[in-house]
Structure formats: C-alpha cells, structure tokens
Amino acid sequence: MLRNRIRRRGAGKSSFLALSSLFMVLVAVLCAAPAQAGFYYEAITKNQVDRGPSPGDTQVQGWVEGASAKIIFTESDNPMAAEGTYLITTDGGQTIYLVNPKEETYSEWDIEAMLQTANAMLESLGGVVKFSFENVEVQEVDSGSGGEILGYSTKYTKHRTAYDIEVRVLGIKRRSSVETLQEAWSTNALSDEAFGVWLGQQPINTGNEELDELIQSQAQQLDGFPLKTVQVSVNRNKKGEVENRSTVTTEVTKLDRQSIPAKTFEIPSNFTETAAAIPTGEVANDNEEGGEESENPLDSLKGLFKRN
C-alpha cells in the first residue's frame, strides 16, 4: 500500500514537471516570436506647372500599424495642412483628425463632407456656377513588373484618363479638355490598412454625380499601395492648343519596420476640438474668346488632401 502511494506521488510529481516543462517551452516560444511592429515612412510630393503659381512641395513623415496611422506634414504650403500639423486615425481612415499641436486643437478631417458642403453652396447660387463632363475615357496603357523599390517588389501600371469639361459662370461658358497620364509603382506587400490614409487611393463623394463617377474611375486604377506615382495632366482649349501642363510626383523615400508606442496614435487629452474649415476657391470669370484656361478641377480637389 505504501509503495503504491509512493508511486502515485511520484507519478503526480512527474506530471507536474512535465506540465511545467511544457509551460516553459510555450513561454520560450512566445518570447522568441518577433513582436508585432509597425512601419515608419517618409514621402514627398513634388508639383510642377508650366503656368501659374505652383502648389509647392509636400513632405510627410508617417507611422502605420494595422488600422492606426499618424502623418506629420514636415513641409507644406497647403493652408489646411500647415507644417507641423498632423493627421491621426485609429480605424483605417474611416475617421481622420487633423491635429494642430501649436494651437493645441484638433478637428475631424472629412474632405468628403467639406466638398459636399462646397457643392451644396454652389447649387444654392441658383446655377451661377455649373460644370459638366463629357467624353470621359479611362484606359490602361501599360502594365508589368515595376522592379524593387525600398526592398519591395512592385507592379508598374500606366493609365490614361481624358475628358472634356464645360464650366458656366453667370451664363458664360468655357470648354476645355484634360488628358492625364498616371504611372504607378505599387506593392501588395503592405497589408496594414492605414497605409491608405496617405499612400492609398480612396475615392470621395463630392455630391456631383458626374465628378464622382470620374473620381471613382481614377480610384480603381491602382492595385495595392503605390510607392511612387507620376501624374502628368495637360489642359487644352477648345482649339486643341495646350494651355497648361502640370506634373505631380509622389514618392516614398524611406520605409522601415519599427516598434511604435501606442501613444503615437493618441490625441493629447488637453487639446480642444474645433470645427473643420470649409475649403473655398476662386472661379475664373473668363469669356469663351480669351483669358487664361482654368486648371484641372480634379487637381484642385487633390490639393485639399492627398488622394493621388
């Protein structure tokens, strides 16, 4: 009887040691597994125009982890996104806040709502300003391997978008045509959805059906997140003469994995929420026989927020 008890005790001790060993192995495996890290990147957008003032270059620093992102404007001429301000999201860009650390304020960065408000303001003028699009064409010109950028394999695509636009101001109309060639080097290796806040192409709804269809068609051109894009737009008058040419180049210049503290994606508790600014713009009052051609209206929209 005593021997049996001793054996049982010995068996229990062996089981305990076995479980302890298994537990230690699991702990060792978990500790050896790499910690989930995010990404840090730097990107620059360069603008060139043949005529008129240049929007200037924009440089950003970004931190991305899963659905969270923080993008700081380190260089910017955009009054809505001044140097030192930054964007923050924790839901993959569904809700974005523009934070001004200098003024200790933040506001919701809802470009779609802003544009819909601006469009409603135009409609409230009773037809004073109207624009329409015709002969819209979107086609893929070329595609293939884009080689490696910053250690990531990319796919190269080249798309052409063309349309005619008619703008009416106080009954005076002006017709012009716009042709855009967009080259992109995109990768599918970056799965964190918050990359789309700056590098992705998120279609917006302005409230104008024709313009929204055009934006949607352009948004469907990219596959994955672009590490580089070059977009050349040419504006021609009704005679087919080139009135202006603009080139927008966006390139990620640095992309590293790193551990990101959770507080990176938090707005300081002492900051005050304010109302978002409504974008305003000028409409050229030119007649059909002369005057400078207006810029590509889509370029004006993209200037408010990076949509590429």
Tab-separated table of C-alpha atoms in Angstrom, residues 132-137 160-166 176-180 211 214 218 233-235 295-299:
chain	number	residue	atom	x	y	z
A	132	SER	CA	-20.291	69.219	-66.696
A	133	PHE	CA	-18.089	66.415	-68.059
A	134	GLU	CA	-18.286	64.731	-71.440
A	135	ASN	CA	-16.388	62.120	-73.451
A	136	VAL	CA	-14.809	60.511	-70.389
A	137	GLU	CA	-12.202	57.849	-71.246
A	160	ARG	CA	-4.779	57.415	-69.381
A	161	THR	CA	-7.768	59.488	-68.348
A	162	ALA	CA	-9.320	62.036	-70.695
A	163	TYR	CA	-12.451	64.168	-70.575
A	164	ASP	CA	-13.987	67.385	-71.807
A	165	ILE	CA	-15.243	69.871	-69.252
A	166	GLU	CA	-17.621	72.784	-69.665
A	176	SER	CA	-11.616	72.677	-72.376
A	177	SER	CA	-10.205	69.175	-72.441
A	178	VAL	CA	-7.976	67.421	-69.939
A	179	GLU	CA	-5.741	64.419	-70.550
A	180	THR	CA	-3.910	62.746	-67.671
A	211	LEU	CA	-17.453	64.334	-60.942
A	214	LEU	CA	-14.765	60.365	-62.789
A	218	GLN	CA	-9.470	57.042	-61.377
A	233	SER	CA	-2.056	66.463	-66.808
A	234	VAL	CA	-2.421	68.541	-69.960
A	235	ASN	CA	-5.153	71.151	-70.378
A	295	GLU	CA	-6.735	74.453	-64.049
A	296	ASN	CA	-7.833	70.840	-63.937
A	297	PRO	CA	-10.636	70.816	-61.313
A	298	LEU	CA	-9.517	67.407	-60.046
A	299	ASP	CA	-6.077	68.836	-59.268
